[in-house]
């Protein structure tokens, strides 16, 4: 009996061990599925970036071959959008088109842009202008909206329908409402990197490159002018030549802080100079760790602080 009991006990242990192994296998299979999804997502992102980088690489290879063959080397070309105007005076006279939309369509376009990896970092004012300038386009079933290799000048946001995206004959994905496509050609002035065909009737919103670039340049020049005025108002920078101020304006970055958030802490090492573009900040000083901070003053738009950090 003792031997049989031992065998039963050992059998129960083996059964429990198998159950644990099955549970572990299930967990590992789930983890593999999640990693497969992540790999697919990263592969899609990699395809996007490769499609942008490839035209520049091909251009460089052609130039290298020309140089080796003794041909005169041409100036390197970058992937960029062609300018539409050169100064703020010209751009201020450009009238952008406006196409009325329902609140639902406006929200859909805005959310689609904010969800797009290449356009989500645009300023809200730029996004609003893009939304206003987009016009309606409709395609029937089995229509080709974008053909791989063609020169593109439009970016689309889909409101209704479904499309299939292929590259070199291989299906990449299908897209439904609320998605942006065609943005690479409008952002980087390169040829279409994939083919987009309709699976059903679709309704789209579109904007052309010239209108898009006008919005980008006008906003950029207005910001640059704003930054220049800010810098000229700072005593530390007033003696600097215009060229240096312009370069400083080029490298200024816009940063956002929530209400009540600390920007600079007393005693911490400082390496950043701030100019207030919008909102207000309170300046306080802590004379003793055991006492409450002493309020000094409030700063608002156009005020600056932290300029000594630039002097080391």
Coordinates of C-alpha atoms in Angstrom, one line a residue:
X1 CA 0.0 0.0 0.0
X2 CA 2.8 2.4 0.8
X3 CA 4.3 1.9 -2.6
X4 CA 0.9 2.5 -4.3
X5 CA 0.4 5.7 -2.2
X6 CA 3.8 6.9 -3.2
X7 CA 3.0 6.3 -6.8
X8 CA -0.3 8.2 -6.5
X9 CA 1.5 11.1 -4.8
X10 CA 4.2 11.1 -7.5
X11 CA 1.4 11.0 -10.2
X12 CA -0.3 14.0 -8.6
X13 CA 3.0 15.9 -8.5
X14 CA 3.5 15.2 -12.2
X15 CA 0.0 16.3 -13.1
X16 CA 0.5 19.5 -11.2
X17 CA 3.8 20.1 -12.8
X18 CA 2.2 19.6 -16.3
X19 CA -0.5 22.1 -15.4
X20 CA 2.1 24.6 -14.4
X21 CA 4.0 24.0 -17.6
X22 CA 0.7 24.4 -19.6
X23 CA 0.1 27.7 -17.8
X24 CA 3.6 28.8 -18.6
X25 CA 3.3 27.9 -22.2
X26 CA 0.1 29.9 -22.4
X27 CA 1.8 32.9 -20.9
X28 CA 4.7 32.6 -23.3
X29 CA 2.4 32.2 -26.3
X30 CA 0.6 35.4 -25.3
X31 CA 3.9 37.2 -24.9
X32 CA 5.0 36.0 -28.3
X33 CA 1.7 37.3 -29.8
X34 CA 2.3 40.7 -28.2
X35 CA 5.9 40.8 -29.5
X36 CA 4.7 39.8 -33.0
X37 CA 2.3 42.7 -32.9
X38 CA 5.1 45.0 -31.7
X39 CA 7.4 43.8 -34.4
X40 CA 4.8 44.4 -37.1
X41 CA 4.1 47.9 -35.8
X42 CA 7.9 48.7 -35.7
X43 CA 8.2 47.2 -39.2
X44 CA 5.5 49.5 -40.5
X45 CA 7.2 52.5 -38.9
X46 CA 10.6 51.4 -40.4
X47 CA 9.0 51.2 -43.8
X48 CA 7.8 54.8 -43.4
X49 CA 11.3 56.1 -42.5
X50 CA 13.0 54.0 -45.1
X51 CA 10.7 55.5 -47.7
X52 CA 11.8 58.9 -46.7
X53 CA 15.5 58.1 -46.5
X54 CA 15.8 56.1 -49.7
X55 CA 15.4 58.9 -52.2
X56 CA 18.2 60.8 -50.5
X57 CA 20.4 57.7 -50.5
X58 CA 19.8 56.9 -54.1
X59 CA 20.6 60.5 -55.0
X60 CA 23.9 60.3 -53.1
X61 CA 24.8 57.0 -54.8
X62 CA 24.2 58.6 -58.3
X63 CA 26.4 61.5 -57.4
X64 CA 29.2 59.2 -56.2
X65 CA 29.0 57.2 -59.4
X66 CA 29.2 60.4 -61.5
X67 CA 32.2 61.6 -59.5
X68 CA 34.0 58.3 -60.1
X69 CA 33.4 58.5 -63.8
X70 CA 34.9 61.9 -63.9
X71 CA 31.7 63.9 -64.4
X72 CA 31.4 67.2 -62.6
X73 CA 29.8 66.8 -59.2
X74 CA 26.5 68.5 -58.8
X75 CA 25.3 70.1 -55.6
X76 CA 23.7 67.6 -53.2
X77 CA 20.0 67.8 -53.1
X78 CA 18.0 67.4 -49.9
X79 CA 14.5 66.1 -49.3
X80 CA 12.5 69.2 -48.6
X81 CA 9.4 71.1 -49.6
X82 CA 9.8 73.9 -52.1
X83 CA 9.3 77.4 -50.6
X84 CA 6.2 79.3 -51.6
X85 CA 7.4 82.7 -50.4
X86 CA 10.4 84.3 -48.9
X87 CA 9.3 86.8 -46.3
X88 CA 6.5 87.5 -44.0
X89 CA 5.3 90.5 -46.1
X90 CA 4.7 88.2 -49.1
X91 CA 3.0 85.5 -47.0
X92 CA 0.8 87.9 -45.1
X93 CA -0.9 88.8 -48.5
X94 CA -1.6 85.2 -49.4
X95 CA -5.3 84.3 -49.0
X96 CA -5.8 80.6 -48.0
X97 CA -8.9 78.8 -49.3
X98 CA -11.6 77.9 -46.8
X99 CA -14.0 75.0 -47.1
X100 CA -16.9 74.8 -44.7
X101 CA -17.2 71.5 -42.7
X102 CA -19.4 70.0 -40.0
X103 CA -18.1 70.0 -36.5
X104 CA -17.8 66.2 -36.7
X105 CA -15.6 66.5 -39.9
X106 CA -13.4 69.1 -38.2
X107 CA -12.9 66.9 -35.2
X108 CA -12.2 63.8 -37.3
X109 CA -9.5 65.7 -39.4
X110 CA -7.9 67.1 -36.3
X111 CA -7.8 63.8 -34.5
X112 CA -6.4 62.1 -37.6
X113 CA -3.5 64.6 -37.8
X114 CA -2.8 64.3 -34.0
X115 CA -2.7 60.5 -34.5
X116 CA -0.2 60.6 -37.3
X117 CA 3.5 60.1 -36.4
X118 CA 4.7 62.7 -39.0
X119 CA 2.2 65.4 -38.3
X120 CA 1.2 65.1 -34.6
X121 CA 3.9 67.6 -33.5
X122 CA 2.4 70.5 -35.5
X123 CA 1.1 73.5 -33.5
X124 CA -2.6 73.6 -32.9
X125 CA -2.8 76.9 -34.9
X126 CA -1.2 75.1 -37.9
X127 CA -3.6 72.1 -37.5
X128 CA -6.6 74.5 -37.4
X129 CA -5.5 76.2 -40.6
X130 CA -5.0 72.8 -42.3
X131 CA -8.5 71.7 -41.2
X132 CA -10.0 74.9 -42.7
X133 CA -8.1 74.5 -46.0
X134 CA -9.0 70.9 -46.7
X135 CA -11.5 70.3 -49.5
X136 CA -13.7 67.2 -50.1
X137 CA -12.8 64.5 -52.6
X138 CA -14.7 61.3 -53.4
X139 CA -13.6 58.1 -55.1
X140 CA -15.6 55.1 -56.3
X141 CA -14.8 51.4 -55.5
X142 CA -11.6 50.0 -57.0
X143 CA -10.2 53.5 -57.7
X144 CA -6.4 54.2 -57.4
X145 CA -6.0 57.3 -55.2
X146 CA -2.2 57.1 -55.0
X147 CA 0.2 55.2 -57.2
X148 CA 3.7 54.2 -56.0
X149 CA 6.4 56.1 -57.8
X150 CA 4.3 59.0 -58.9
X151 CA 5.0 62.6 -57.9
X152 CA 2.6 63.5 -55.2
X153 CA 1.2 66.9 -54.1
X154 CA -1.8 66.0 -52.0
X155 CA -2.3 64.6 -48.5
X156 CA -5.6 63.0 -47.5
X157 CA -7.7 62.3 -44.4
X158 CA -10.3 59.7 -44.9
X159 CA -13.8 60.3 -43.5
X160 CA -15.8 57.4 -44.9
X161 CA -14.8 54.1 -46.6
X162 CA -11.9 51.8 -46.6
X163 CA -8.6 51.6 -48.7
X164 CA -5.8 49.1 -49.2
X165 CA -2.2 50.1 -49.1
X166 CA 0.4 48.1 -51.1
X167 CA 4.1 48.5 -51.7
X168 CA 5.8 46.7 -54.6
X169 CA 2.7 44.5 -54.9
X170 CA 2.7 43.4 -51.3
X171 CA -0.2 44.4 -49.1
X172 CA 0.8 46.5 -46.1
X173 CA -2.5 47.3 -44.5
X174 CA -6.0 48.5 -44.9
X175 CA -7.2 51.9 -43.5
X176 CA -10.5 53.2 -42.5
X177 CA -12.0 56.6 -41.4
X178 CA -9.8 58.9 -39.3
X179 CA -6.5 58.0 -41.0
X180 CA -4.0 60.3 -42.8
X181 CA -2.2 59.1 -45.9
X182 CA 0.1 60.6 -48.6
X183 CA 1.8 62.8 -46.0
X184 CA 5.4 61.8 -46.9
X185 CA 5.2 63.4 -50.4
X186 CA 3.8 66.6 -49.0
X187 CA 6.3 66.8 -46.1
X188 CA 9.5 65.7 -47.8
X189 CA 8.9 66.4 -51.6
X190 CA 9.6 62.8 -52.6
X191 CA 7.7 60.4 -54.9
X192 CA 4.8 58.3 -53.6
X193 CA 6.1 55.4 -51.5
X194 CA 3.1 53.1 -51.8
X195 CA -0.1 52.5 -53.7
X196 CA -3.5 53.3 -52.2
X197 CA -6.6 51.8 -53.8
X198 CA -10.2 52.0 -52.6
X199 CA -12.1 48.9 -51.5
X200 CA -15.4 50.7 -51.3
X201 CA -16.7 54.2 -52.1
X202 CA -14.7 56.6 -50.1
X203 CA -15.0 60.2 -49.0
X204 CA -11.8 62.1 -48.3
X205 CA -10.5 65.5 -47.3
X206 CA -7.4 66.8 -49.1
X207 CA -4.9 69.6 -49.0
X208 CA -2.2 70.4 -51.6
X209 CA 1.5 70.9 -50.9
X210 CA 1.6 74.6 -51.8
X211 CA -1.2 75.4 -49.4
X212 CA 0.4 73.2 -46.7
X213 CA 3.8 74.8 -47.1
X214 CA 2.3 78.3 -47.1
X215 CA 0.8 77.5 -43.7
X216 CA 4.0 76.1 -42.4
X217 CA 6.2 78.9 -43.6
X218 CA 3.8 81.7 -42.5
X219 CA 3.6 80.2 -39.0
X220 CA 7.4 79.7 -38.9
X221 CA 8.1 83.3 -40.0
X222 CA 5.6 84.8 -37.6
X223 CA 7.2 82.8 -34.8
X224 CA 10.7 83.8 -35.8
X225 CA 9.7 87.5 -35.9
X226 CA 8.1 87.0 -32.4
X227 CA 11.2 85.4 -31.1
X228 CA 13.4 88.2 -32.5
X229 CA 11.3 90.8 -30.7
X230 CA 11.5 88.8 -27.5
X231 CA 15.3 88.5 -27.8
X232 CA 15.7 92.2 -28.5
X233 CA 13.8 93.1 -25.3
X234 CA 16.3 91.2 -23.2
X235 CA 19.1 93.6 -22.0
X236 CA 21.7 90.8 -22.1
X237 CA 21.1 90.4 -25.9
X238 CA 20.5 94.0 -27.0
X239 CA 24.1 94.5 -28.0
X240 CA 24.2 91.4 -30.2
X241 CA 24.2 91.8 -34.0
X242 CA 21.0 90.9 -35.9
X243 CA 22.6 87.8 -37.4
X244 CA 23.3 86.3 -34.0
X245 CA 19.8 87.2 -32.8
X246 CA 18.4 85.5 -35.8
X247 CA 20.4 82.3 -35.1
X248 CA 19.2 82.4 -31.5
X249 CA 15.6 82.7 -32.7
X250 CA 16.1 79.7 -34.9
X251 CA 17.1 77.4 -32.0
X252 CA 14.4 78.5 -29.6
X253 CA 12.1 75.7 -28.7
X254 CA 8.5 76.0 -27.4
X255 CA 7.9 74.2 -24.2
X256 CA 4.6 73.8 -22.3
X257 CA 4.1 73.6 -18.5
X258 CA 0.9 72.8 -16.6
X259 CA -0.5 75.1 -14.0
X260 CA 1.4 74.8 -10.7
X261 CA 4.4 73.0 -12.3
X262 CA 7.9 74.1 -11.3
X263 CA 10.0 75.4 -14.2
X264 CA 13.2 76.3 -12.2
X265 CA 14.0 75.2 -8.6
X266 CA 16.2 77.3 -6.4
X267 CA 19.6 75.7 -5.9
X268 CA 19.3 73.4 -9.0
X269 CA 21.9 73.7 -11.8
X270 CA 20.5 75.9 -14.6
X271 CA 21.3 75.5 -18.3
X272 CA 18.1 76.9 -19.9
X273 CA 17.0 80.5 -20.7
X274 CA 13.2 81.1 -20.8
X275 CA 11.0 83.7 -22.5
X276 CA 7.3 83.6 -21.6
X277 CA 5.2 83.3 -24.8
X278 CA 1.9 82.7 -23.1
X279 CA 0.7 82.6 -19.5
X280 CA 2.1 83.8 -16.1
X281 CA 4.7 82.5 -13.6
X282 CA 5.4 83.3 -10.0
X283 CA 8.9 83.9 -8.8
X284 CA 9.7 82.9 -5.2
X285 CA 12.8 82.7 -3.0
X286 CA 13.4 80.3 -0.1
X287 CA 15.5 82.0 2.5
X288 CA 15.4 79.0 4.9
X289 CA 14.4 75.4 4.5
X290 CA 12.2 75.7 7.5
X291 CA 10.3 78.8 6.3
X292 CA 7.7 79.2 3.5
X293 CA 9.1 80.6 0.2
X294 CA 8.9 84.4 -0.2
X295 CA 6.9 85.7 -3.2
X296 CA 9.0 88.1 -5.2
X297 CA 6.9 88.9 -8.4
X298 CA 4.8 87.6 -11.2
X299 CA 6.1 87.4 -14.8
X300 CA 3.9 87.4 -18.0
X301 CA 4.1 87.3 -21.8
X302 CA 7.4 88.9 -23.0
X303 CA 9.2 88.5 -19.7
X304 CA 12.3 86.3 -19.4
X305 CA 14.3 84.5 -16.8
X306 CA 17.3 82.2 -16.6
X307 CA 19.5 84.2 -18.9
X308 CA 22.5 83.8 -16.6
X309 CA 22.5 80.1 -17.3
X310 CA 23.7 80.9 -20.8
X311 CA 26.7 82.7 -19.4
X312 CA 27.7 79.6 -17.4

